Short mmCIF file of C-alpha atoms in Angstrom, two decimals:
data_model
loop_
_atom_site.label_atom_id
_atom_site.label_comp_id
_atom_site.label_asym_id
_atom_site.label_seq_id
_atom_site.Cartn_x
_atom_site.Cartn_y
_atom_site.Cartn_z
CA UNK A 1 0.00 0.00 0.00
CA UNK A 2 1.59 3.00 -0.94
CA UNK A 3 0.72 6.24 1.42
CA UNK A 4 -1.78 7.71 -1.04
CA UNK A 5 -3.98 5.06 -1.13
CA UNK A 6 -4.50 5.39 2.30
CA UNK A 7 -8.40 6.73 3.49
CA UNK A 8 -8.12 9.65 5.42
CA UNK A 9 -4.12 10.32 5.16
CA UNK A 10 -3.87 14.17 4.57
CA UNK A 11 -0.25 14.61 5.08
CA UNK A 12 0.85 17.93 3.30
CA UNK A 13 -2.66 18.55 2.28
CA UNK A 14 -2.68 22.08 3.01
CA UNK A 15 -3.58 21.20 6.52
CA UNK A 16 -3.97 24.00 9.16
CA UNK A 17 -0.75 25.31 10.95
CA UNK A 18 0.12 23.61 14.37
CA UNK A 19 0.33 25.76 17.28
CA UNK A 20 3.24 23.84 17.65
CA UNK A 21 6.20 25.56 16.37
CA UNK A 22 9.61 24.84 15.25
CA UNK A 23 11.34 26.61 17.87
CA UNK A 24 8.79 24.31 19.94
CA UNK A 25 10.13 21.43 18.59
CA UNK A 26 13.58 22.50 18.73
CA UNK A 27 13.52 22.93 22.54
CA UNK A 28 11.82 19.62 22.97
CA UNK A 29 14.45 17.97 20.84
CA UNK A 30 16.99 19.68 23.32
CA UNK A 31 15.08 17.98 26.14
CA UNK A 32 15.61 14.93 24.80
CA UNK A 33 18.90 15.38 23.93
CA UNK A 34 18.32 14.80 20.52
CA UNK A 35 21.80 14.34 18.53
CA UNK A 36 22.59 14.14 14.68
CA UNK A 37 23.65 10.33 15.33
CA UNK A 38 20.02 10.03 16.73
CA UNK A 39 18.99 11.58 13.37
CA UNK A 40 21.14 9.23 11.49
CA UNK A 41 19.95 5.92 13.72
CA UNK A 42 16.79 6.72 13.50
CA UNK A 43 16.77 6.92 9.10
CA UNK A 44 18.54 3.38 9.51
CA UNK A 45 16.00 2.17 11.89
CA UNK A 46 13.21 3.04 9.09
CA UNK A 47 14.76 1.28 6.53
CA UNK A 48 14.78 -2.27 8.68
CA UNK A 49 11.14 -1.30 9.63
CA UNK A 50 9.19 -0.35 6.69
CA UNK A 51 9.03 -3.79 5.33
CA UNK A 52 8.10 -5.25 8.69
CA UNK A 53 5.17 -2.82 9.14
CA UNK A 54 2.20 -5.16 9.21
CA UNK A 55 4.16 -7.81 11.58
CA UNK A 56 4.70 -4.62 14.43
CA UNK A 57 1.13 -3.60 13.63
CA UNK A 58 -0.23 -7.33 14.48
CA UNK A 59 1.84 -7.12 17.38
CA UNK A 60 0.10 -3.46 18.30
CA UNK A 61 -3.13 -4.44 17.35
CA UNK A 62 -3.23 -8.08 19.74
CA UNK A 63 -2.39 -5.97 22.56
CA UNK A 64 -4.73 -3.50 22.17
CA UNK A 65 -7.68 -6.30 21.43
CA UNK A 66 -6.92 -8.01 24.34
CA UNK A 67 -7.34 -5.05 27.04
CA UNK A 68 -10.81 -3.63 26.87
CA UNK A 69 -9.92 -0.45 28.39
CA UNK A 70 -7.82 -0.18 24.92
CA UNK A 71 -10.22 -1.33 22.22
CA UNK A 72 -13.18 0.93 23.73
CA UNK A 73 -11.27 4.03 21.63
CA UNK A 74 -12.74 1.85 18.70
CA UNK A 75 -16.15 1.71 19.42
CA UNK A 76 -18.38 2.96 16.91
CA UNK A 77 -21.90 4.37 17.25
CA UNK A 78 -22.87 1.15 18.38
CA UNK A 79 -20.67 0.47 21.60
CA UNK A 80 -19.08 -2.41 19.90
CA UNK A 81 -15.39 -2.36 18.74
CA UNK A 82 -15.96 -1.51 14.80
CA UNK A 83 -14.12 -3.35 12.32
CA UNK A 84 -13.49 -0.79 9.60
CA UNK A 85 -12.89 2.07 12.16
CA UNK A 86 -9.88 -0.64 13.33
CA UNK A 87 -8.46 -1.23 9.79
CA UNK A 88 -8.68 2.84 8.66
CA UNK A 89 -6.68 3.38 12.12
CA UNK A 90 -4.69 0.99 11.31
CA UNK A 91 -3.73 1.51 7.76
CA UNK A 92 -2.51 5.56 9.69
CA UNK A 93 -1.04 3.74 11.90
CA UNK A 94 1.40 2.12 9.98
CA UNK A 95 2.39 5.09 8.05
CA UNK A 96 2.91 7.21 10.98
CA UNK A 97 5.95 4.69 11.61
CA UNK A 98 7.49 5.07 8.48
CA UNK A 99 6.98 9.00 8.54
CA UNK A 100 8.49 9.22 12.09
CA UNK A 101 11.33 7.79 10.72
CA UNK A 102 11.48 8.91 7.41
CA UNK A 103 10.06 12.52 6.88
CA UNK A 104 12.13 15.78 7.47
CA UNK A 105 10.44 16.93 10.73
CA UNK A 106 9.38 20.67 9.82
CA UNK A 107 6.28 22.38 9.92
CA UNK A 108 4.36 20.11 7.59
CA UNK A 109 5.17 17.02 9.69
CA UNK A 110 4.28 19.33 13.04
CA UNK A 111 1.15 20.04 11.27
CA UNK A 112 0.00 16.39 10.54
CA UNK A 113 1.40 15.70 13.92
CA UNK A 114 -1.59 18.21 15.23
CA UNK A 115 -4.13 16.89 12.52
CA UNK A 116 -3.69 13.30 14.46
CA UNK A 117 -3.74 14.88 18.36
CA UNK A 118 -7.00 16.56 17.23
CA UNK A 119 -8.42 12.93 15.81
CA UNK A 120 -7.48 11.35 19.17
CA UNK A 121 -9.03 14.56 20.97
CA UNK A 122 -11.36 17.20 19.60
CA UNK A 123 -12.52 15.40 16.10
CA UNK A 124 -12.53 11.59 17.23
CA UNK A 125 -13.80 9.63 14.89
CA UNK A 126 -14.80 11.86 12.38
CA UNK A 127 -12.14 11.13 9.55
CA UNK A 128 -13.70 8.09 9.13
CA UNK A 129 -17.13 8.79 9.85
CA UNK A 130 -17.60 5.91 12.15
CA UNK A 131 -19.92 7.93 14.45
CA UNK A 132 -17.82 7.01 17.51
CA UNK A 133 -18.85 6.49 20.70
CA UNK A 134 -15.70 7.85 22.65
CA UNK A 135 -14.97 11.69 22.70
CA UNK A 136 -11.34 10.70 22.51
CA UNK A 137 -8.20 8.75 23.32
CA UNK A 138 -7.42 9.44 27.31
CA UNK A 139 -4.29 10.88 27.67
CA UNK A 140 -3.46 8.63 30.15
CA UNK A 141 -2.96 5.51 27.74
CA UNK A 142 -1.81 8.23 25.32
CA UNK A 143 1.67 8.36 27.44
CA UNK A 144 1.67 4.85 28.80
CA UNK A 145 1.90 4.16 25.02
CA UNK A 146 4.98 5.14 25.18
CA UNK A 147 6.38 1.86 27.11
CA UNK A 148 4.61 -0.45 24.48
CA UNK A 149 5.42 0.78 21.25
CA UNK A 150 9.00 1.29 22.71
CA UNK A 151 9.76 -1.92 23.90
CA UNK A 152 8.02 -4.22 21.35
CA UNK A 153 10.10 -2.28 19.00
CA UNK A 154 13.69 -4.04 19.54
CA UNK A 155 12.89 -7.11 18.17
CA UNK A 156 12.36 -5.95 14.92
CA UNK A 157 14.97 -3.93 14.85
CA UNK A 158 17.62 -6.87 15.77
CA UNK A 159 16.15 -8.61 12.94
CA UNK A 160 17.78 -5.97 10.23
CA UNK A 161 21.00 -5.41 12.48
CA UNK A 162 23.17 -7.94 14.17
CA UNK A 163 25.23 -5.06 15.56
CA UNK A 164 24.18 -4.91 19.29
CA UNK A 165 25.47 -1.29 19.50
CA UNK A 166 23.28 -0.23 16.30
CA UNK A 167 20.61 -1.75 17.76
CA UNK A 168 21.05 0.16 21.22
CA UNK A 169 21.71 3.35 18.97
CA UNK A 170 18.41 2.62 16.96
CA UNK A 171 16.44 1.47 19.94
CA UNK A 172 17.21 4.91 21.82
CA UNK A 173 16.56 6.99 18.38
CA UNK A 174 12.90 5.62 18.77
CA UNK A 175 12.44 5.97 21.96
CA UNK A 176 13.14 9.52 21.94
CA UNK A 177 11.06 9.65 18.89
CA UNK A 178 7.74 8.26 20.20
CA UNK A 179 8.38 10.36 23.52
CA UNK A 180 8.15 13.23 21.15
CA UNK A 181 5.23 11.93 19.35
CA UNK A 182 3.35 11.71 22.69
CA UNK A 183 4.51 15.15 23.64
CA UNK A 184 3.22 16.63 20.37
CA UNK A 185 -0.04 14.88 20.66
CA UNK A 186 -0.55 15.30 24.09
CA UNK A 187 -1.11 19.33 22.71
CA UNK A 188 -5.16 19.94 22.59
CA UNK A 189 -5.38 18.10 25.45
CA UNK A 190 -4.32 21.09 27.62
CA UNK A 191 -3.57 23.90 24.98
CA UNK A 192 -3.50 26.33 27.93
CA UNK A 193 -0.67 24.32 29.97
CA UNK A 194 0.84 22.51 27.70
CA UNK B 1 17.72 13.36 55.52
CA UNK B 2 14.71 11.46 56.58
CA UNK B 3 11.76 11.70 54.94
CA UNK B 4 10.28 13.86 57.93
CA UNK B 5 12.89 16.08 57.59
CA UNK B 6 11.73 17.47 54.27
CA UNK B 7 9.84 20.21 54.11
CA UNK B 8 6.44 20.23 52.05
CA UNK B 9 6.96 16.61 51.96
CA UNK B 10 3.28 15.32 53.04
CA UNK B 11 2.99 11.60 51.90
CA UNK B 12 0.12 9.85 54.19
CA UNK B 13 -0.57 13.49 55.96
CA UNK B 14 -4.34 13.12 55.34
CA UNK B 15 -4.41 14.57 51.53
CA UNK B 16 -7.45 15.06 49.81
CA UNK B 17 -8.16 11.54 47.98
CA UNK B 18 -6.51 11.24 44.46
CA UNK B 19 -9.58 11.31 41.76
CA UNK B 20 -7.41 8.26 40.17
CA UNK B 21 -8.57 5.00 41.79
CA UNK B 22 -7.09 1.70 42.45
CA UNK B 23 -9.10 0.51 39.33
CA UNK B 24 -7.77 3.10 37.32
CA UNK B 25 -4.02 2.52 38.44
CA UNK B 26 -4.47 -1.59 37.52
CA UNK B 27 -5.67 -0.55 33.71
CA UNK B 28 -2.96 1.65 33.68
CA UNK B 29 -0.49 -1.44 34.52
CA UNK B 30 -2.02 -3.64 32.26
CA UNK B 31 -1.29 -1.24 29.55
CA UNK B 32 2.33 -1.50 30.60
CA UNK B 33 2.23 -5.17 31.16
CA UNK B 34 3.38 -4.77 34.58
CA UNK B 35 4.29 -8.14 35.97
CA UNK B 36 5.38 -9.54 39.64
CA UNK B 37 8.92 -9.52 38.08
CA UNK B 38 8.66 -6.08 37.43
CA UNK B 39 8.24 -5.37 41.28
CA UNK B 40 10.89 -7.14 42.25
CA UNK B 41 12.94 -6.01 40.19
CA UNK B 42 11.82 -2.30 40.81
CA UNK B 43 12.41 -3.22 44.85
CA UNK B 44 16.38 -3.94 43.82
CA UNK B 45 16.70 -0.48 42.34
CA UNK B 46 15.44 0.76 44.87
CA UNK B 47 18.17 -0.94 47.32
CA UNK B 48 20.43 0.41 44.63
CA UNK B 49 19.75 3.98 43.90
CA UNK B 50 18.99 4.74 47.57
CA UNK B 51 22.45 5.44 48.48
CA UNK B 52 23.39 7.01 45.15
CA UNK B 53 20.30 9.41 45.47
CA UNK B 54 22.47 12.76 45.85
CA UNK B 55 24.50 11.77 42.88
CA UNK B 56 21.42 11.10 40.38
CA UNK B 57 20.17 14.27 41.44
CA UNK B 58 23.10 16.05 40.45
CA UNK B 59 22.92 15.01 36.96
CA UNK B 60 19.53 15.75 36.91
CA UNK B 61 19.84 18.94 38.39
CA UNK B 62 22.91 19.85 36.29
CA UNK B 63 20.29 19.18 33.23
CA UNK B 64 17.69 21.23 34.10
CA UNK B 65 20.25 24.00 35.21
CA UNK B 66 21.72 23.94 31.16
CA UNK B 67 18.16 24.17 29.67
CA UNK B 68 16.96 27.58 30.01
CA UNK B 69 13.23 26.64 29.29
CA UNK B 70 13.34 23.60 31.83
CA UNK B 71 15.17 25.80 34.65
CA UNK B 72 12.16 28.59 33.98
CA UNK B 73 9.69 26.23 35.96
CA UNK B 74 11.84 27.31 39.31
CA UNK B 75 11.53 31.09 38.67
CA UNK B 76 10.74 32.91 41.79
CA UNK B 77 8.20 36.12 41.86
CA UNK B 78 11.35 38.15 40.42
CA UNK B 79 11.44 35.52 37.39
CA UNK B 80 14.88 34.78 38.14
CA UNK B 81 15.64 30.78 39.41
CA UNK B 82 14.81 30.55 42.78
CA UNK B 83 17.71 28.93 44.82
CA UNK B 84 15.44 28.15 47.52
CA UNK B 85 12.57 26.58 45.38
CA UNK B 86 15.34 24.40 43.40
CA UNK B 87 16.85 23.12 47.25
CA UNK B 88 13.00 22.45 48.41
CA UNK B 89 12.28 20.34 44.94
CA UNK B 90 15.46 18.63 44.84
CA UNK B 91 14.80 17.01 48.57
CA UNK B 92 10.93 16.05 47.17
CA UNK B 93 12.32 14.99 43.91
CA UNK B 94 14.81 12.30 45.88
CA UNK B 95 12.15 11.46 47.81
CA UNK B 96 9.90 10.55 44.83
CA UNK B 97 12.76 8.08 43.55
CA UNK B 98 13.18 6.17 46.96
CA UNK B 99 8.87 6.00 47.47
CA UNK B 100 8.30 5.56 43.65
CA UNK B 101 10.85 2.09 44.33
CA UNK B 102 10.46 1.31 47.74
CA UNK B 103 6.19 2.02 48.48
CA UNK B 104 3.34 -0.15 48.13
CA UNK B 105 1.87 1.53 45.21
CA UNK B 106 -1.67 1.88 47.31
CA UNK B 107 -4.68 4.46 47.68
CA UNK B 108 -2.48 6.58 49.91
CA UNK B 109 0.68 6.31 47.60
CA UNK B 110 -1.84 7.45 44.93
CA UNK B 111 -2.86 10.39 46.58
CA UNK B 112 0.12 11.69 46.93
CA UNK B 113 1.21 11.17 42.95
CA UNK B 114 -1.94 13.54 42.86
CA UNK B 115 -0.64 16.40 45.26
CA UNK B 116 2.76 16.43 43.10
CA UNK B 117 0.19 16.80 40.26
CA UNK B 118 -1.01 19.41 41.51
CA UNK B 119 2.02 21.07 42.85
CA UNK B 120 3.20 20.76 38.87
CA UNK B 121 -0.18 22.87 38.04
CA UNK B 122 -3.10 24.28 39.86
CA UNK B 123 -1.12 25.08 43.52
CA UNK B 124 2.39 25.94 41.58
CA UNK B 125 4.51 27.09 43.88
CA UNK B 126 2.40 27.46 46.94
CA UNK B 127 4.09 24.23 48.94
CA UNK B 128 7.64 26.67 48.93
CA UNK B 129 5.92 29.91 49.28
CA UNK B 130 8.23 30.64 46.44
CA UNK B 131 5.55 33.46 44.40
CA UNK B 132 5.92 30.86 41.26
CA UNK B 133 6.40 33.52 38.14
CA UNK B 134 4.85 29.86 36.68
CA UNK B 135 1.30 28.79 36.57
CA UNK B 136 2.54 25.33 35.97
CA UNK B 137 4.93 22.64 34.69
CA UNK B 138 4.89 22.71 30.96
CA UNK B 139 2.48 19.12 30.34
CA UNK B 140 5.25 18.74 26.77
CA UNK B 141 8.01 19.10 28.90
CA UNK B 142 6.56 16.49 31.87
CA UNK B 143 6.17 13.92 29.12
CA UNK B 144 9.31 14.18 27.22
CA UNK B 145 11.26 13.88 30.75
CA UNK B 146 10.28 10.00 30.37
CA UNK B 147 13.48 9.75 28.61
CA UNK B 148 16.12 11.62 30.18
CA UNK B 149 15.01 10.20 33.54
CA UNK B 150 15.27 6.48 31.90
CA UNK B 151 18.36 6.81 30.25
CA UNK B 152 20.26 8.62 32.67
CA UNK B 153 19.20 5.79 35.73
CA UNK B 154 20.80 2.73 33.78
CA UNK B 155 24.73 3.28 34.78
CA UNK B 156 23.32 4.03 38.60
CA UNK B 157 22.30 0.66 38.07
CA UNK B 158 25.14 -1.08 36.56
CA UNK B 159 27.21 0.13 39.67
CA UNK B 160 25.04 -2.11 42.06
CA UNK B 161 24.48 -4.90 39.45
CA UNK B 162 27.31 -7.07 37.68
CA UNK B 163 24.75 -8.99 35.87
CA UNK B 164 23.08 -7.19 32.75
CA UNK B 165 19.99 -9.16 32.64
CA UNK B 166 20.00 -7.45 36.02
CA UNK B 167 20.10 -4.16 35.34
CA UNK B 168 18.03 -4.85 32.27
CA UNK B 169 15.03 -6.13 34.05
CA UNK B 170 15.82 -3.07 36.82
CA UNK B 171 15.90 -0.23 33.87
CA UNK B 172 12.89 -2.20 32.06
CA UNK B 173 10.77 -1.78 35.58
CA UNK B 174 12.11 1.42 36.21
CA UNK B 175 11.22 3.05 32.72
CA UNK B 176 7.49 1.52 33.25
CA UNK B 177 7.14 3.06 36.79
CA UNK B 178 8.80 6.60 35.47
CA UNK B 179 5.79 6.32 32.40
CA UNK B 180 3.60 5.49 34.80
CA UNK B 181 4.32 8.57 37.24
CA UNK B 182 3.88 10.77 34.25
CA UNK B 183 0.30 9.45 33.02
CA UNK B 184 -0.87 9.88 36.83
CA UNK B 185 0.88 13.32 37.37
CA UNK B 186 -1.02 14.69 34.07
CA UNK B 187 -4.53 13.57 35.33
CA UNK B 188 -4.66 17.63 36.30
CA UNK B 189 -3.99 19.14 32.72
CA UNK B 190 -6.50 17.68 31.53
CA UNK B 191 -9.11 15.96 33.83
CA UNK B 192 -12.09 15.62 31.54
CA UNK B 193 -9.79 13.79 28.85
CA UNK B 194 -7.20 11.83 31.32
#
């Protein structure tokens, strides 16, 4: 599947402007003492992980169907966990991996980064009209995220790298880079502390 | 310093109960897979970065202290850094790492995760009687600390641990319970979407 074929992806669509700014992202980078080898780890990290995609995605999605308090984000009008709400979310989801890794991160990737907090938050549901039944994603499993989709994530990256210091390098490189991601789309939830 | 010795430091003092329940706390350790190992392992660290407590919170101090939009959060009523407000934070924050190891993570532990919360937002600066030029900790900035207070913790653990499955499983447990301590302390930015 190539990114345009993908229902609801509007990256560099002529999306609104995030309230998050470069200089915003700069000083977050600083706080997680971001380096050019990061950079560099992280563009090798993409490369063993774009053609492994759906296998961290199956991974993703088990643990999310098996924890109720996870799946409810995918309830459609219904109450019931909805199938094609799942796949559309999922299709995004894959994609945001191989952008976080692969795009230049300037203001269009800080405004598509926005376009997603505000489907988690203040549009839920609505890109793919599933008439959902949650107001949004709590921010709570939002950040806890962050432990998950870290730590599956070594696995697949020893399988392109049998360099145990690459791997370290790469492993840290996403770390810091889903950190970020929460940070950024932790934004509308408190727009006036965050 | 004992933990009576520290001033503002009010764990078990009869605080207001934390709006976060026991019920809430087990979904959020499902989401990290917490496991029995975990706490065990979490209970070594403990033994281990107990004594080194002073030292961690050097480097962390030294961090904030380089990063002139992390050291803005201890700016007195004058807006300058607040010597005073840094000393009273530093003795809470080496509290937090001894209870956050060594405490049964209960209703009362809970409750006071929620009066740091707050501390971080709606009573800024009131526990120091500092005249906080800050209305709050910056929510971006309390999320992407989940990585420099991982990373920096693993060599603190090497020194008491030989073994590296050791301090693996130590560093695994304590990046969960730092992620954890985040997604509770945020409940306040944002309590109708936590």
């Amino acid at each position: 599947m190539t990114a345009t074929d993908i229902a609801g992806y509007t990256y560099g669509q002529s999306l609104p402007a995030s309230p998050v700014t470069t200089s915003d992202l700069d000083r977050l980078l600083s706080t997680l003492l971001w380096t050019d080898d990061d950079a560099a780890a992280l563009e090798r990290a993409g490369a063993i992980l774009g053609p492994q995609v759906e296998e961290i995605l199956d991974l993703w999605y088990g643990f999310v169907g098996s924890h109720a308090h996870l799946v409810v984000s995918f309830n459609g009008a219904d109450g019931q966990p909805s199938g094609a709400y799942l796949a559309a979310v999922r299709a995004r989801f894959g994609q945001w991996i191989r952008d976080l890794c692969d795009r230049p991160w300037d203001q269009q990737w800080l405004d598509y980064q926005h376009e997603i907090a505000r489907r988690h938050t203040v549009t839920m549901g609505r890109t793919d009209a599933v008439g959902s039944a949650q107001t949004h994603v709590p921010l709570r499993y939002l950040i806890a995220f962050v432990w998950p989709i870290t730590a599956t994530i070594r696995p697949f990256l020893a399988n392109g790298s049998s360099d145990a210091a690459d791997v370290d390098a790469m492993h840290t490189a996403w770390f810091k880079a889903v950190t970020l991601t929460v940070a950024l789309w932790s934004q509308p939830y408190a727009p006036d502390r965050w």
